[in-house]
Short mmCIF file of C-alpha atoms and ligand atoms in Angstrom, two decimals:
data_model
loop_
_atom_site.label_atom_id
_atom_site.label_comp_id
_atom_site.label_asym_id
_atom_site.label_seq_id
_atom_site.Cartn_x
_atom_site.Cartn_y
_atom_site.Cartn_z
CA MET A 1 -38.32 -17.60 -16.91
CA ILE A 2 -41.81 -19.07 -16.12
CA THR A 3 -42.97 -21.67 -18.66
CA THR A 4 -46.85 -22.33 -17.63
CA ILE A 5 -49.59 -20.39 -15.95
CA ASP A 6 -49.92 -23.12 -13.32
CA ASN A 7 -46.00 -22.96 -12.45
CA PHE A 8 -46.62 -18.75 -12.36
CA ILE A 9 -49.26 -18.86 -10.14
CA SER A 10 -47.66 -21.38 -7.59
CA ASP A 11 -44.49 -19.81 -7.41
CA LEU A 12 -46.65 -16.26 -6.35
CA GLU A 13 -48.36 -18.36 -3.91
CA ARG A 14 -45.27 -19.75 -2.19
CA ARG A 15 -43.59 -16.21 -2.09
CA THR A 16 -46.87 -14.45 -0.73
CA PRO A 17 -48.33 -16.79 1.77
CA GLY A 18 -51.96 -16.18 2.56
CA GLU A 19 -52.33 -12.99 0.48
CA LYS A 20 -55.81 -14.59 -0.99
CA GLU A 21 -57.43 -11.34 -2.39
CA PHE A 22 -54.03 -10.64 -4.08
CA HIS A 23 -53.99 -13.82 -5.44
CA GLN A 24 -57.43 -13.57 -6.64
CA ALA A 25 -56.43 -10.30 -8.48
CA VAL A 26 -53.57 -11.76 -10.36
CA ILE A 27 -55.12 -14.90 -11.11
CA GLU A 28 -57.66 -12.95 -12.90
CA VAL A 29 -55.14 -10.58 -14.97
CA ILE A 30 -52.69 -13.54 -15.66
CA GLY A 31 -55.63 -15.44 -17.27
CA SER A 32 -56.52 -13.07 -19.50
CA VAL A 33 -52.88 -11.83 -20.76
CA TRP A 34 -51.28 -15.17 -20.75
CA SER A 35 -52.01 -16.00 -24.20
CA PHE A 36 -50.88 -12.55 -25.75
CA TYR A 37 -47.93 -12.70 -23.35
CA GLU A 38 -46.95 -15.98 -24.76
CA LYS A 39 -47.38 -14.57 -28.18
CA ASN A 40 -44.82 -12.14 -27.37
CA PRO A 41 -41.28 -13.57 -26.29
CA ARG A 42 -39.79 -10.10 -25.83
CA TYR A 43 -42.06 -9.69 -22.48
CA HIS A 44 -40.99 -13.14 -21.46
CA LYS A 45 -37.50 -12.61 -21.73
CA ALA A 46 -37.73 -9.01 -19.99
CA GLY A 47 -39.66 -10.98 -17.09
CA ILE A 48 -42.24 -8.42 -17.09
CA LEU A 49 -44.97 -10.60 -15.26
CA GLU A 50 -42.50 -11.80 -12.55
CA ARG A 51 -41.98 -7.69 -12.10
CA MET A 52 -45.27 -6.86 -12.40
CA VAL A 53 -46.40 -8.79 -9.49
CA GLU A 54 -43.75 -7.67 -7.01
CA PRO A 55 -44.53 -4.12 -5.78
CA GLU A 56 -41.67 -1.55 -6.55
CA ARG A 57 -41.54 -0.44 -2.98
CA THR A 58 -43.94 -1.04 0.15
CA ILE A 59 -43.90 0.88 3.50
CA LEU A 60 -45.36 -0.34 6.17
CA PHE A 61 -45.47 1.86 9.72
CA ARG A 62 -46.50 2.23 13.06
CA VAL A 63 -49.40 4.82 13.70
CA PRO A 64 -49.71 6.05 17.22
CA TRP A 65 -52.29 8.43 18.24
CA VAL A 66 -54.20 9.40 21.63
CA ASP A 67 -57.98 9.05 21.54
CA ASP A 68 -60.33 11.28 23.34
CA LYS A 69 -60.21 9.42 26.65
CA GLY A 70 -56.39 9.84 26.78
CA ASN A 71 -55.49 6.18 25.68
CA VAL A 72 -52.66 5.74 23.38
CA GLN A 73 -53.80 3.74 20.40
CA VAL A 74 -51.90 1.99 17.45
CA ASN A 75 -52.82 1.14 14.16
CA ARG A 76 -50.77 0.10 11.08
CA GLY A 77 -50.20 2.37 8.08
CA TYR A 78 -49.32 0.93 5.01
CA ARG A 79 -48.24 2.36 1.02
CA VAL A 80 -47.88 0.28 -1.46
CA GLU A 81 -45.75 1.58 -4.45
CA PHE A 82 -46.71 -0.94 -6.94
CA ASN A 83 -45.64 0.55 -10.42
CA SER A 84 -44.30 3.67 -11.85
CA ALA A 85 -43.75 2.39 -15.43
CA LEU A 86 -46.47 5.18 -16.41
CA GLY A 87 -45.95 7.89 -13.71
CA PRO A 88 -45.77 8.55 -10.25
CA TYR A 89 -47.57 6.02 -7.73
CA LYS A 90 -51.33 7.07 -7.85
CA GLY A 91 -53.93 5.29 -5.63
CA GLY A 92 -56.17 6.03 -3.00
CA LEU A 93 -55.74 5.42 0.76
CA ARG A 94 -58.25 3.06 2.33
CA PHE A 95 -59.24 3.40 6.18
CA HIS A 96 -61.04 0.14 7.45
CA ALA A 97 -60.83 -2.32 10.34
CA SER A 98 -60.46 -4.82 7.15
CA VAL A 99 -57.39 -3.36 5.62
CA THR A 100 -54.49 -5.94 5.35
CA LEU A 101 -51.41 -5.92 3.17
CA SER A 102 -52.92 -8.40 0.98
CA ILE A 103 -56.14 -6.25 0.35
CA LEU A 104 -53.86 -3.16 -0.39
CA LYS A 105 -51.45 -5.45 -2.76
CA PHE A 106 -54.50 -6.29 -4.69
CA LEU A 107 -56.04 -2.93 -4.87
CA GLY A 108 -52.41 -1.49 -5.83
CA PHE A 109 -51.92 -4.26 -8.63
CA GLU A 110 -55.26 -3.35 -9.74
CA GLN A 111 -54.85 0.41 -9.82
CA THR A 112 -51.76 -0.11 -12.20
CA PHE A 113 -53.88 -1.67 -15.02
CA LYS A 114 -56.95 0.81 -14.12
CA ASN A 115 -54.68 3.83 -14.17
CA SER A 116 -53.39 2.82 -17.45
CA LEU A 117 -56.78 2.40 -18.97
CA THR A 118 -57.37 5.85 -18.39
CA THR A 119 -54.50 6.94 -20.75
CA LEU A 120 -53.14 9.75 -17.99
CA PRO A 121 -49.68 9.31 -16.93
CA MET A 122 -49.88 7.70 -13.73
CA GLY A 123 -48.52 4.58 -12.22
CA GLY A 124 -50.27 2.51 -9.55
CA GLY A 125 -50.31 2.61 -5.81
CA LYS A 126 -52.52 2.19 -2.47
CA GLY A 127 -52.43 2.58 0.99
CA GLY A 128 -54.11 2.91 3.96
CA SER A 129 -54.61 1.73 7.60
CA ASP A 130 -56.54 -0.55 9.35
CA PHE A 131 -57.86 2.21 11.59
CA SER A 132 -61.61 2.16 11.60
CA PRO A 133 -62.98 5.86 11.51
CA LYS A 134 -66.70 4.40 12.44
CA GLY A 135 -67.73 5.99 15.79
CA LYS A 136 -64.63 8.27 16.10
CA SER A 137 -64.95 11.84 17.08
CA ASP A 138 -63.56 14.33 14.46
CA GLY A 139 -60.72 15.21 17.02
CA GLU A 140 -59.71 11.17 16.91
CA ILE A 141 -59.92 11.19 13.28
CA MET A 142 -57.80 14.17 13.03
CA ARG A 143 -54.98 13.10 14.98
CA PHE A 144 -54.98 9.62 13.06
CA CYS A 145 -54.94 11.57 10.12
CA GLN A 146 -52.21 13.48 11.35
CA SER A 147 -49.79 10.83 13.01
CA PHE A 148 -50.42 8.74 9.42
CA MET A 149 -48.82 11.74 7.56
CA THR A 150 -46.06 12.35 9.87
CA GLU A 151 -44.45 9.11 8.38
CA LEU A 152 -46.30 8.92 5.16
CA SER A 153 -44.79 12.36 4.16
CA ARG A 154 -41.09 10.92 3.89
CA HIS A 155 -42.34 8.86 1.01
CA ILE A 156 -44.79 10.69 -1.05
CA GLY A 157 -44.89 13.76 -3.17
CA PRO A 158 -46.30 15.25 -5.93
CA ASP A 159 -43.68 13.70 -8.67
CA THR A 160 -43.45 10.69 -6.54
CA ASP A 161 -46.60 9.21 -4.91
CA VAL A 162 -50.07 11.08 -5.01
CA PRO A 163 -52.32 9.28 -2.75
CA ALA A 164 -56.44 10.38 -2.87
CA GLY A 165 -59.01 8.92 -0.91
CA ASP A 166 -60.78 5.47 -0.84
CA ILE A 167 -62.89 3.61 1.49
CA GLY A 168 -63.18 5.62 4.75
CA VAL A 169 -61.12 8.54 3.45
CA GLY A 170 -63.44 11.23 1.87
CA GLY A 171 -62.91 15.09 1.96
CA ARG A 172 -62.74 15.58 5.72
CA GLU A 173 -59.43 13.32 5.76
CA ILE A 174 -57.70 14.50 2.77
CA GLY A 175 -57.96 18.08 4.41
CA TYR A 176 -56.33 16.64 7.74
CA LEU A 177 -53.64 14.58 5.52
CA PHE A 178 -53.28 17.35 3.50
CA GLY A 179 -52.99 20.34 6.37
CA GLN A 180 -50.13 17.89 8.22
CA TYR A 181 -48.47 17.30 4.84
CA LYS A 182 -48.03 21.14 4.16
CA ARG A 183 -46.87 21.73 7.93
CA ILE A 184 -44.57 19.15 7.71
CA ARG A 185 -42.77 19.92 4.20
CA ASN A 186 -43.77 23.74 4.08
CA GLU A 187 -44.82 23.13 0.63
CA PHE A 188 -48.30 23.58 -1.25
CA THR A 189 -48.17 21.25 -3.43
CA GLY A 190 -50.65 18.64 -5.21
CA VAL A 191 -49.51 15.86 -3.28
CA LEU A 192 -53.05 14.36 -2.69
CA THR A 193 -56.06 14.37 -4.95
CA GLY A 194 -59.66 14.81 -3.45
CA LYS A 195 -59.07 18.17 -1.93
CA GLY A 196 -61.32 20.67 -1.43
CA LEU A 197 -62.14 23.17 -4.23
CA GLY A 198 -61.07 26.10 -2.59
CA TRP A 199 -57.47 24.76 -1.94
CA GLY A 200 -56.66 22.83 -5.26
CA GLY A 201 -59.50 20.27 -5.93
CA SER A 202 -60.92 19.73 -9.08
CA LEU A 203 -64.59 20.18 -9.56
CA VAL A 204 -66.28 16.60 -10.40
CA ARG A 205 -63.85 14.78 -8.34
CA PRO A 206 -66.50 13.94 -5.73
CA GLU A 207 -69.02 12.62 -8.45
CA ALA A 208 -66.31 11.08 -10.90
CA THR A 209 -66.39 7.58 -9.85
CA GLY A 210 -70.17 7.07 -9.86
CA PHE A 211 -70.23 9.38 -12.76
CA GLY A 212 -67.68 7.48 -14.98
CA ALA A 213 -69.39 4.35 -13.72
CA VAL A 214 -72.48 5.19 -15.37
CA TYR A 215 -71.26 6.69 -18.37
CA PHE A 216 -69.18 3.24 -18.96
CA VAL A 217 -72.93 1.51 -18.34
CA GLN A 218 -74.09 3.86 -20.98
CA HIS A 219 -71.60 2.31 -23.63
CA MET A 220 -72.16 -1.02 -22.43
CA LEU A 221 -75.98 -0.45 -23.02
CA ARG A 222 -75.79 0.99 -26.37
CA GLN A 223 -73.89 -2.26 -27.42
CA LEU A 224 -77.10 -4.20 -26.72
CA GLY A 225 -79.31 -1.54 -28.39
CA LYS A 226 -80.65 -0.30 -25.18
CA ASP A 227 -80.39 3.06 -22.81
CA ILE A 228 -80.06 4.31 -19.15
CA GLU A 229 -83.86 5.35 -19.67
CA GLY A 230 -86.11 3.30 -18.24
CA GLN A 231 -84.06 0.59 -16.97
CA THR A 232 -83.87 -0.48 -13.11
CA PHE A 233 -80.79 -0.68 -11.07
CA ALA A 234 -79.67 -2.32 -7.93
CA VAL A 235 -76.70 -0.27 -6.12
CA SER A 236 -74.69 -1.25 -3.13
CA GLY A 237 -73.41 0.82 -0.69
CA PHE A 238 -74.10 4.02 0.41
CA GLY A 239 -71.01 6.12 0.08
CA ASN A 240 -69.67 8.51 -2.46
CA VAL A 241 -69.63 6.23 -5.31
CA ALA A 242 -73.00 4.85 -5.12
CA TRP A 243 -74.22 8.66 -4.32
CA GLY A 244 -72.22 9.77 -7.72
CA ALA A 245 -74.02 6.84 -9.52
CA ILE A 246 -77.44 7.14 -8.32
CA THR A 247 -77.41 10.72 -9.03
CA LYS A 248 -76.08 10.52 -12.79
CA ILE A 249 -78.61 7.43 -13.34
CA ASN A 250 -81.39 9.70 -12.12
CA GLU A 251 -80.47 12.29 -14.27
CA LEU A 252 -80.69 10.03 -17.34
CA GLY A 253 -83.81 8.56 -16.48
CA GLY A 254 -83.11 5.31 -14.61
CA LYS A 255 -84.42 4.27 -11.56
CA VAL A 256 -82.38 2.93 -8.57
CA VAL A 257 -84.49 0.81 -5.97
CA THR A 258 -81.76 -0.22 -3.76
CA VAL A 259 -78.86 0.95 -1.45
CA SER A 260 -77.03 -1.10 1.30
CA GLY A 261 -74.49 -1.01 4.08
CA PRO A 262 -72.97 -3.41 6.35
CA ASP A 263 -76.21 -3.69 8.49
CA GLY A 264 -78.29 -4.54 5.41
CA TYR A 265 -80.09 -3.33 2.37
CA VAL A 266 -83.00 -1.00 1.75
CA TYR A 267 -85.43 -1.66 -1.09
CA ASP A 268 -87.34 1.44 -2.23
CA PRO A 269 -89.23 0.71 -5.21
CA GLU A 270 -90.40 4.09 -6.11
CA GLY A 271 -86.68 5.05 -6.74
CA ILE A 272 -84.01 6.79 -4.69
CA THR A 273 -84.77 10.53 -6.03
CA GLY A 274 -84.41 13.92 -4.88
CA GLU A 275 -83.92 14.59 -1.08
CA LYS A 276 -83.54 10.65 -0.51
CA VAL A 277 -80.32 10.93 -2.69
CA ASN A 278 -78.88 13.91 -0.41
CA TYR A 279 -80.09 12.20 2.71
CA LEU A 280 -77.44 9.57 1.89
CA LEU A 281 -74.88 12.06 2.18
CA GLU A 282 -76.23 12.96 5.72
CA LEU A 283 -75.90 8.96 6.67
CA ARG A 284 -72.78 8.69 5.65
CA ALA A 285 -71.49 11.85 7.44
CA SER A 286 -72.88 10.54 10.56
CA ASN A 287 -70.08 8.16 10.63
CA ASN A 288 -72.51 5.30 12.14
CA ASP A 289 -71.78 3.23 8.80
CA ILE A 290 -75.42 1.95 8.67
CA VAL A 291 -78.28 2.78 6.08
CA GLU A 292 -81.23 1.24 7.88
CA PRO A 293 -82.35 4.85 9.04
CA TYR A 294 -83.12 5.64 5.64
CA ALA A 295 -85.86 3.05 5.61
CA HIS A 296 -87.18 4.55 8.65
CA GLU A 297 -87.02 7.75 7.15
CA TYR A 298 -88.78 7.07 4.08
CA GLY A 299 -91.06 4.06 5.23
CA VAL A 300 -89.81 1.33 3.03
CA GLU A 301 -88.38 -2.06 3.40
CA PHE A 302 -85.12 -3.00 5.04
CA PHE A 303 -83.43 -6.36 4.73
CA VAL A 304 -81.15 -6.98 7.90
CA GLY A 305 -77.72 -8.45 6.94
CA ARG A 306 -78.43 -9.00 3.33
CA ARG A 307 -77.31 -8.01 0.15
CA PRO A 308 -79.21 -6.10 -2.56
CA TRP A 309 -78.86 -8.99 -5.29
CA ASP A 310 -82.04 -10.76 -4.83
CA VAL A 311 -84.19 -7.82 -6.09
CA PRO A 312 -85.25 -7.95 -9.64
CA VAL A 313 -83.58 -5.47 -11.59
CA ASN A 314 -82.29 -4.85 -15.21
CA VAL A 315 -78.94 -3.68 -14.20
CA ALA A 316 -76.72 -4.40 -11.25
CA ILE A 317 -74.09 -1.96 -10.10
CA PRO A 318 -72.03 -2.88 -7.06
CA CYS A 319 -70.46 0.21 -5.42
CA ALA A 320 -69.57 -0.79 -1.88
CA THR A 321 -66.13 -3.00 -1.64
CA GLU A 322 -64.61 -6.50 -3.01
CA ASN A 323 -66.20 -9.82 -3.31
CA GLU A 324 -69.59 -8.24 -2.38
CA VAL A 325 -71.20 -10.63 -5.21
CA GLY A 326 -70.67 -14.47 -4.53
CA ILE A 327 -71.76 -16.99 -7.00
CA SER A 328 -75.33 -17.11 -5.49
CA ASP A 329 -75.72 -13.71 -5.58
CA ALA A 330 -74.93 -13.79 -9.48
CA ARG A 331 -77.00 -16.91 -10.04
CA ASN A 332 -79.66 -14.73 -8.32
CA LEU A 333 -79.02 -11.83 -10.38
CA VAL A 334 -79.42 -13.70 -13.55
CA LYS A 335 -82.34 -15.73 -12.57
CA ASN A 336 -84.32 -12.69 -11.74
CA GLY A 337 -83.41 -11.24 -15.03
CA SER A 338 -80.67 -8.89 -14.92
CA TYR A 339 -78.59 -8.61 -18.11
CA LEU A 340 -75.87 -6.52 -17.28
CA LEU A 341 -73.58 -6.08 -14.11
CA ALA A 342 -70.85 -3.28 -14.13
CA GLU A 343 -68.32 -3.34 -10.67
CA ALA A 344 -67.90 0.25 -9.44
CA SER A 345 -66.22 -1.51 -6.70
CA ASN A 346 -62.95 -2.57 -7.12
CA MET A 347 -63.08 -6.70 -7.44
CA GLY A 348 -66.76 -6.31 -6.30
CA CYS A 349 -67.41 -10.04 -7.79
CA THR A 350 -65.63 -13.25 -6.55
CA ALA A 351 -63.71 -15.28 -8.89
CA GLU A 352 -66.57 -17.88 -9.33
CA ALA A 353 -68.97 -15.01 -9.62
CA VAL A 354 -66.70 -13.60 -12.58
CA GLU A 355 -67.25 -16.67 -14.37
CA PHE A 356 -70.49 -17.33 -14.41
CA LEU A 357 -71.45 -13.59 -15.14
CA ASN A 358 -69.05 -13.55 -18.09
CA GLU A 359 -70.77 -16.46 -19.36
CA ASN A 360 -74.21 -15.73 -18.81
CA ILE A 361 -74.58 -11.88 -19.01
CA VAL A 362 -72.94 -8.70 -19.73
CA TYR A 363 -70.18 -8.24 -17.18
CA ALA A 364 -67.54 -5.52 -16.83
CA PRO A 365 -64.93 -5.37 -14.10
CA GLY A 366 -63.96 -2.78 -11.78
CA LYS A 367 -60.77 -1.67 -13.21
CA ALA A 368 -62.58 -0.49 -16.43
CA VAL A 369 -66.13 0.77 -15.11
CA ASN A 370 -64.86 2.72 -11.92
CA ALA A 371 -61.66 4.41 -13.57
CA GLY A 372 -63.38 7.99 -13.54
CA GLY A 373 -62.67 8.33 -9.89
CA VAL A 374 -59.02 8.04 -10.49
CA ALA A 375 -59.14 9.69 -13.74
CA VAL A 376 -60.39 13.00 -12.63
CA SER A 377 -57.59 12.56 -9.70
CA GLY A 378 -55.17 12.98 -12.73
CA LEU A 379 -57.05 15.72 -14.07
CA GLU A 380 -56.50 17.20 -10.71
CA MET A 381 -53.02 16.57 -10.95
CA SER A 382 -52.97 18.63 -14.28
CA GLN A 383 -54.64 21.52 -13.01
CA ASN A 384 -52.52 21.84 -9.81
CA ASN A 385 -49.24 21.57 -11.99
CA MET A 386 -50.96 24.53 -14.21
CA ARG A 387 -52.22 26.30 -11.27
CA MET A 388 -55.39 26.50 -12.49
CA SER A 389 -59.23 25.01 -12.36
CA TRP A 390 -60.95 24.21 -15.45
CA PRO A 391 -64.61 24.88 -15.27
CA ARG A 392 -67.22 21.94 -14.32
CA GLU A 393 -68.12 21.41 -18.27
CA GLU A 394 -64.44 20.83 -19.16
CA VAL A 395 -63.70 18.39 -16.56
CA ASP A 396 -66.77 16.57 -17.26
CA LYS A 397 -66.33 16.45 -20.83
CA ARG A 398 -62.91 15.19 -20.30
CA LEU A 399 -64.37 12.29 -17.90
CA LYS A 400 -66.74 11.50 -20.69
CA ASP A 401 -64.25 11.09 -23.38
CA ILE A 402 -62.00 9.01 -20.84
CA MET A 403 -64.74 6.62 -20.24
CA ASN A 404 -65.43 6.06 -24.01
CA ASN A 405 -62.09 5.41 -24.60
CA ILE A 406 -61.88 2.77 -21.86
CA HIS A 407 -65.02 1.30 -23.16
CA GLY A 408 -63.15 1.55 -26.89
CA GLN A 409 -60.01 -0.74 -25.36
CA CYS A 410 -62.39 -3.17 -24.21
CA VAL A 411 -63.95 -3.67 -27.48
CA ASN A 412 -60.46 -3.78 -29.15
CA TYR A 413 -58.82 -5.85 -26.89
CA GLY A 414 -62.13 -8.32 -26.25
CA LYS A 415 -64.12 -8.63 -28.92
CA ASN A 416 -65.27 -12.09 -29.36
CA GLY A 417 -67.26 -12.62 -32.28
CA LYS A 418 -70.70 -10.62 -31.35
CA LYS A 419 -69.78 -10.32 -27.52
CA ILE A 420 -67.56 -8.41 -25.54
CA ASP A 421 -65.26 -10.05 -23.04
CA TYR A 422 -64.60 -6.91 -21.05
CA VAL A 423 -62.55 -8.82 -18.60
CA LYS A 424 -60.05 -9.63 -21.13
CA GLY A 425 -60.69 -6.42 -22.87
CA ALA A 426 -59.82 -4.28 -19.71
CA ASN A 427 -56.71 -6.62 -18.33
CA VAL A 428 -55.04 -6.93 -21.95
CA GLY A 429 -55.70 -2.99 -22.71
CA GLY A 430 -54.59 -2.22 -19.42
CA PHE A 431 -51.59 -4.36 -19.35
CA VAL A 432 -50.08 -3.54 -22.82
CA LYS A 433 -49.13 0.27 -22.01
CA VAL A 434 -47.68 -0.74 -18.65
CA ALA A 435 -45.58 -3.80 -20.25
CA ASP A 436 -44.28 -1.62 -23.14
CA ALA A 437 -43.22 1.01 -20.75
CA MET A 438 -41.47 -1.60 -18.64
CA LEU A 439 -39.53 -3.11 -21.88
CA ALA A 440 -38.51 0.40 -23.08
CA GLN A 441 -37.14 1.24 -19.26
CA GLY A 442 -35.10 -1.79 -19.16
CA VAL A 443 -34.75 -4.00 -16.09
CA VAL A 444 -35.73 -1.91 -12.95
O1 2IT B 1 -59.97 3.00 -6.34
C1 2IT B 1 -59.77 3.73 -6.72
O2 2IT B 1 -59.45 4.04 -8.23
C2 2IT B 1 -59.66 5.01 -6.08
N1 2IT B 1 -59.73 4.98 -4.81
C3 2IT B 1 -59.34 6.34 -6.49
C4 2IT B 1 -57.77 6.39 -6.34
C5 2IT B 1 -57.31 8.15 -7.01
O3 2IT B 1 -56.33 8.17 -6.80
O4 2IT B 1 -58.32 8.87 -7.12
#
């Protein structure tokens, strides 16, 4: 049994050397739940935290495929089945050159608490590959997906583990993965979410992460007596999440002035509206992973190699990837008058940035803000099980209710005088349900 937080963390670091993103995610959660944990000896006695930081199962495999020139390529495939206390493992697949076991363990760990916050019956998992779709042909992507699924299909199933998309895995990849699963298992089941509308997908799933994030921001703003209307926003990324967030912000009367890619950021002071939003989809579909063409197309400024956090805005919503807001970015935002940052990316801020933002402005972590994506995945699973599909209004209403409920959990566990500590609220809120389920299910 562990006695102090320092012992716990040094033990974790000893057993998982070099997994720095995973350590970062665990340290944040442990910091929030420790005092609660200490007050409940039954959690201690049952080794809940020790078990929570060890994935139930980690699958690592070779993914061989043949490129368009006839060369054999080899990537590494992963699925981290982190925690099934609340339901089948659930979480996305990420295809990106930066993917490592540490990244997927951090994502799977976060996913467990995020899924718990949704209140839907989903455990936590994450997977993917160091395969980069950038510059690959459609045929190459299909052959890669088929090879990846040939192995993964042994480990997943609609009641076991239900993957979805993440960075580098969108509707096209889910289609290829689903096709191969169906072919191998001879089963048409809801084994993946984010499917096409005509073959088991849910309305609102493509928009869900961005829409959910903006619904969450609406609740945060209301606590401050403000509204989306009339506020300016900095958004990073230009993928699915950024697109959904921008669409909803526009609908609610806010103005988004930035988008970004690995190549730099675009500053569009008139606001990213109308056909410009659709242009983002075109850019993403081009598979080049650059946002600069937007600046040429609409005659606005492009800042090479920079992130959008030095633009004066009221609200920042990172929508790209982990650790995309560092301490100097956080200081810039606050200096320029931003009063709210909501992470739509997973662990979008470094630990130092989180600490600074949480002290100085209103900050909310990804596991609360971006839970709308996996929540609608959960609704897709329900619809698949019933073999029916709900209309758009029904799914959107459920998404709104879920985001409202997550905000309520953050207030419930994170209220500190007049201030709401969203980090503590989300972590404790997510933790309690998982811990209680683990306690009830015995030492497994
Ligand atoms: O980070 C996430 O929550 C996702 N990539 C979505 C996972 C899902 O299963 O829909």
